[in-house]
Amino acid sequence: MTWLRLAIANLRLSPLTSAVNMLLMALGTASIVLLMLAGSQLSETMTRDAGGIDLVLGSTGSPVQLVLSAVYHADLPPGNISLEDAEQWADDPRVRTAIPLSLGDSYRGHRIVGTTPEYAELYGAGLASGRFWNETLEAVVGSAAAQSAGLSPGASFEGSHGLESGGQRHDSHPYRVVGVLEPTGTVVDRLILTSLESVWDLHGAGDDDHDDEHGHDDDDDEHGHDDDDDEHGHDDDDDEHGHDGDGHEDDDHADDAHDHEDEPEHDSGHDRHDSSAEITAMLLTYQSPMAALTLPRQVNAEGKLQAAAPAIEIARILQLVGIGLDGLSAFAWVLILTAALSVFAALYGSLRARRSDLAILRCLGATRGELLLALILEGLLLSLVGVVLGFLVAHGAMELLGGWLESTRGVVLTGWTWIPEETLLLFSLFGVGAIAAAIPAVQAYRTDVARVLAEA
Amino acid sequence: MLDKKTPSIDVSDLTFSYADKTILNIPQFTLDRASSVAVIGPSGCGKTTFLHLLAGLIRPNAGRIEVLGQRLDELKAASLDRFRGRHIGLVFQRLHLLPALNVRDNVLLAQRLSGSGGDAGRVAALFDQLELSGLEHRMPSMLSQGQAQRVAIARALVHGPELIMADEPTSALDDGHAERALALLQSSARSVGAALLVVTHDQRVRGRLDGELDLEVAP
């Protein structure tokens, strides 16, 4: 306690120097911790959002883009695919579950996903209130989406074209909210789910122009509407859902290979579509891990569709993100090194002025070892305060950043977490402080008391 | 730890050399318990070196030093530090109060390092005796020379040492302050029954203590 009080008193004697040292250490620590928290939670979030999906079927193009768009809803999809083509693979015995997704619209930044109730089940998202859809243009809203968009059962809203905000609104085809999902901490929280038919009805199933909704192939008409007066290509004004004669002949699939009535696991919930119906992606889970060896290769070899494994693409994305994080981490460690050098300089610089103090401490009965520890204690104190401050700043900043990212990007990050690597970092940084103080401490240990007193 | 007959300091055949030059050569010196001595001589005659040898801050080249019955050469470095802290009180010409600590903490630190920490009553009594009451929370930089000297003496006495050694305690003081400082050291040593050794070249000190050791004429 004696030495601790003395160390604190000595640090208080040079408040500016001490504050600068602590601040440097805090900045370096905060940078590293922030990066560690972001990296760790990003990895966790991506894995959690993959929801056990083994394979994504979608349009040919970039597999990363396909996974980002269909699994994380963080990118535009590469294009649409034929439902019929996708269902050929959904019926494969190696496939346990197949969930279709049809994208194209959004509401206040939340994507409207045409799918089946199994999609919510994939993430363990039960209903917090209401029910799932029974009819077209009924929607079930994820918890975060419901909160940010102010939607609850009974509310209605109009979706907008495109997956980003600012698209043209479907003024005449409002959705009606019939349910709200429980929070899951996954991507489904920020989505608005509806039936495939709702999406088809709004955009005209089988309409080739639907490809253009994703904005990848169209030069001037993002949503490919042939008729300016009929923004969704609805041929029949009396038909509320705009089905043209060729678009949704239920019988087309009622009795053929796409009839899944006896296979609930494969039931995509779409009870009416024609052979030209399109979806954005199909999410598959395997019956057995062995399927991973053959199924993706077969799908890709056939060429109509692209198969992308989220696990592989996550690893690829995290590797890319990791390179960036490593670069930033290196910079943060430079800050730590600067702080350590600053602690060293402060203690070493003060030694000359304090030589007589050290000498008098020896006269009062302090041993050489105690002087050594006293200096190390000062270095530790400087780093302790800086490191603790850095951890607090990092966690606080992560909480603020997480709140902002959740509201704007739907990415869930929190500062209220402690990852195991932080414990290691904590002790490492104390070690840095002790090492920075080591040379001054050895100098203190070697103080020639008689000479110092004689010179004084 | 001592019987009354054991001298506070007993030195024989003491030699200290530096860079092949003999700085100090004292065949015999004894300071009895509760008595006082002035170690005098011109600058450079080894007065301060003698004090440092007696305090165990440096080791002699030859000879025996016994302080309070303890042969210093038998103690290892850390034990010697502890012995010094516990049994000896040191006062220097430059007072060396720790600038980071206030008056009270400067004195308490000495008490703690001596191993007799926690006696707040003794600290308060000492502050009364040395007229330091009311200055406890002042920083050393806020003290006058006289106040600082009294704090340095309080620090040397707070653990009840059996030997007090002072190095040039009056050299930088005017007559009035020198008189007061010397009187304070004598009365303080007397009050705790300690022996007093004062190293000085100040002629004003001569004849004020029980004995003298003149290093210039030391045999």
Tab-separated table of N, CA and C in Angstrom, chain A residues 107-112 140-152 157 177 180-181 183 186-193 406-407 410:
chain	number	residue	atom	x	y	z
A	107	TYR	N	-39.234	-2.155	-47.782
A	107	TYR	CA	-40.029	-1.119	-47.117
A	107	TYR	C	-39.157	-0.487	-46.035
A	108	ARG	N	-38.926	0.787	-46.206
A	108	ARG	CA	-38.087	1.551	-45.272
A	108	ARG	C	-36.764	0.839	-44.979
A	109	GLY	N	-36.166	0.348	-46.041
A	109	GLY	CA	-34.854	-0.288	-45.899
A	109	GLY	C	-34.907	-1.744	-45.496
A	110	HIS	N	-36.091	-2.262	-45.201
A	110	HIS	CA	-36.221	-3.670	-44.831
A	110	HIS	C	-36.680	-4.464	-46.045
A	111	ARG	N	-35.952	-5.493	-46.352
A	111	ARG	CA	-36.285	-6.263	-47.547
A	111	ARG	C	-37.573	-7.058	-47.358
A	112	ILE	N	-38.357	-7.068	-48.410
A	112	ILE	CA	-39.565	-7.900	-48.427
A	112	ILE	C	-39.182	-9.191	-49.123
A	140	VAL	N	-45.552	-11.002	-42.637
A	140	VAL	CA	-45.100	-11.211	-41.255
A	140	VAL	C	-43.769	-10.468	-41.116
A	141	VAL	N	-43.676	-9.677	-40.066
A	141	VAL	CA	-42.555	-8.754	-39.954
A	141	VAL	C	-41.577	-9.218	-38.874
A	142	GLY	N	-40.289	-9.170	-39.204
A	142	GLY	CA	-39.246	-9.479	-38.222
A	142	GLY	C	-39.273	-8.459	-37.096
A	143	SER	N	-38.742	-8.861	-35.931
A	143	SER	CA	-38.890	-8.017	-34.735
A	143	SER	C	-38.254	-6.637	-34.908
A	144	ALA	N	-37.031	-6.599	-35.434
A	144	ALA	CA	-36.341	-5.306	-35.587
A	144	ALA	C	-37.036	-4.448	-36.628
A	145	ALA	N	-37.495	-5.100	-37.690
A	145	ALA	CA	-38.195	-4.364	-38.749
A	145	ALA	C	-39.499	-3.785	-38.209
A	146	ALA	N	-40.191	-4.599	-37.399
A	146	ALA	CA	-41.455	-4.131	-36.826
A	146	ALA	C	-41.228	-2.912	-35.948
A	147	GLN	N	-40.138	-2.985	-35.188
A	147	GLN	CA	-39.846	-1.881	-34.269
A	147	GLN	C	-39.458	-0.618	-35.035
A	148	SER	N	-38.529	-0.768	-35.989
A	148	SER	CA	-38.031	0.433	-36.667
A	148	SER	C	-39.060	1.009	-37.640
A	149	ALA	N	-39.886	0.134	-38.233
A	149	ALA	CA	-40.872	0.631	-39.192
A	149	ALA	C	-42.225	0.883	-38.536
A	150	GLY	N	-42.311	0.540	-37.258
A	150	GLY	CA	-43.551	0.774	-36.535
A	150	GLY	C	-44.703	-0.083	-37.050
A	151	LEU	N	-44.403	-1.333	-37.359
A	151	LEU	CA	-45.438	-2.215	-37.909
A	151	LEU	C	-45.915	-3.202	-36.848
A	152	SER	N	-47.205	-3.438	-36.833
A	152	SER	CA	-47.788	-4.434	-35.943
A	152	SER	C	-48.971	-5.052	-36.665
A	157	PHE	N	-48.831	-1.416	-45.293
A	157	PHE	CA	-47.741	-0.594	-45.832
A	157	PHE	C	-47.569	-0.906	-47.307
A	177	VAL	N	-50.036	-6.367	-42.510
A	177	VAL	CA	-49.248	-7.114	-41.516
A	177	VAL	C	-50.188	-8.042	-40.749
A	180	VAL	N	-46.024	-10.706	-36.276
A	180	VAL	CA	-44.677	-10.186	-35.968
A	180	VAL	C	-43.881	-11.322	-35.336
A	181	LEU	N	-42.641	-11.460	-35.790
A	181	LEU	CA	-41.804	-12.558	-35.302
A	181	LEU	C	-41.109	-12.189	-33.995
A	183	PRO	N	-37.884	-11.862	-31.600
A	183	PRO	CA	-36.485	-11.533	-31.928
A	183	PRO	C	-35.580	-12.760	-31.843
A	186	THR	N	-30.878	-12.621	-35.460
A	186	THR	CA	-30.378	-13.014	-36.776
A	186	THR	C	-30.964	-12.086	-37.836
A	187	VAL	N	-30.569	-12.389	-39.066
A	187	VAL	CA	-30.965	-11.541	-40.190
A	187	VAL	C	-32.487	-11.449	-40.346
A	188	VAL	N	-33.200	-12.486	-39.922
A	188	VAL	CA	-34.646	-12.516	-40.129
A	188	VAL	C	-35.343	-11.402	-39.331
A	189	ASP	N	-34.678	-10.934	-38.292
A	189	ASP	CA	-35.269	-9.870	-37.465
A	189	ASP	C	-35.559	-8.610	-38.271
A	190	ARG	N	-34.735	-8.368	-39.278
A	190	ARG	CA	-34.882	-7.101	-39.997
A	190	ARG	C	-35.536	-7.281	-41.364
A	191	LEU	N	-36.165	-8.449	-41.570
A	191	LEU	CA	-36.823	-8.711	-42.852
A	191	LEU	C	-38.342	-8.639	-42.702
A	192	ILE	N	-38.978	-8.495	-43.841
A	192	ILE	CA	-40.438	-8.596	-43.897
A	192	ILE	C	-40.739	-9.793	-44.792
A	193	LEU	N	-41.421	-10.767	-44.227
A	193	LEU	CA	-41.668	-12.005	-44.962
A	193	LEU	C	-43.094	-12.021	-45.511
A	406	GLU	N	-27.242	-1.375	-36.304
A	406	GLU	CA	-28.475	-2.159	-36.257
A	406	GLU	C	-29.621	-1.375	-36.885
A	407	SER	N	-29.646	-0.072	-36.607
A	407	SER	CA	-30.756	0.717	-37.141
A	407	SER	C	-30.579	1.034	-38.623
A	410	GLY	N	-28.841	-3.104	-40.040
A	410	GLY	CA	-29.390	-4.354	-39.524
A	410	GLY	C	-28.326	-5.289	-38.987
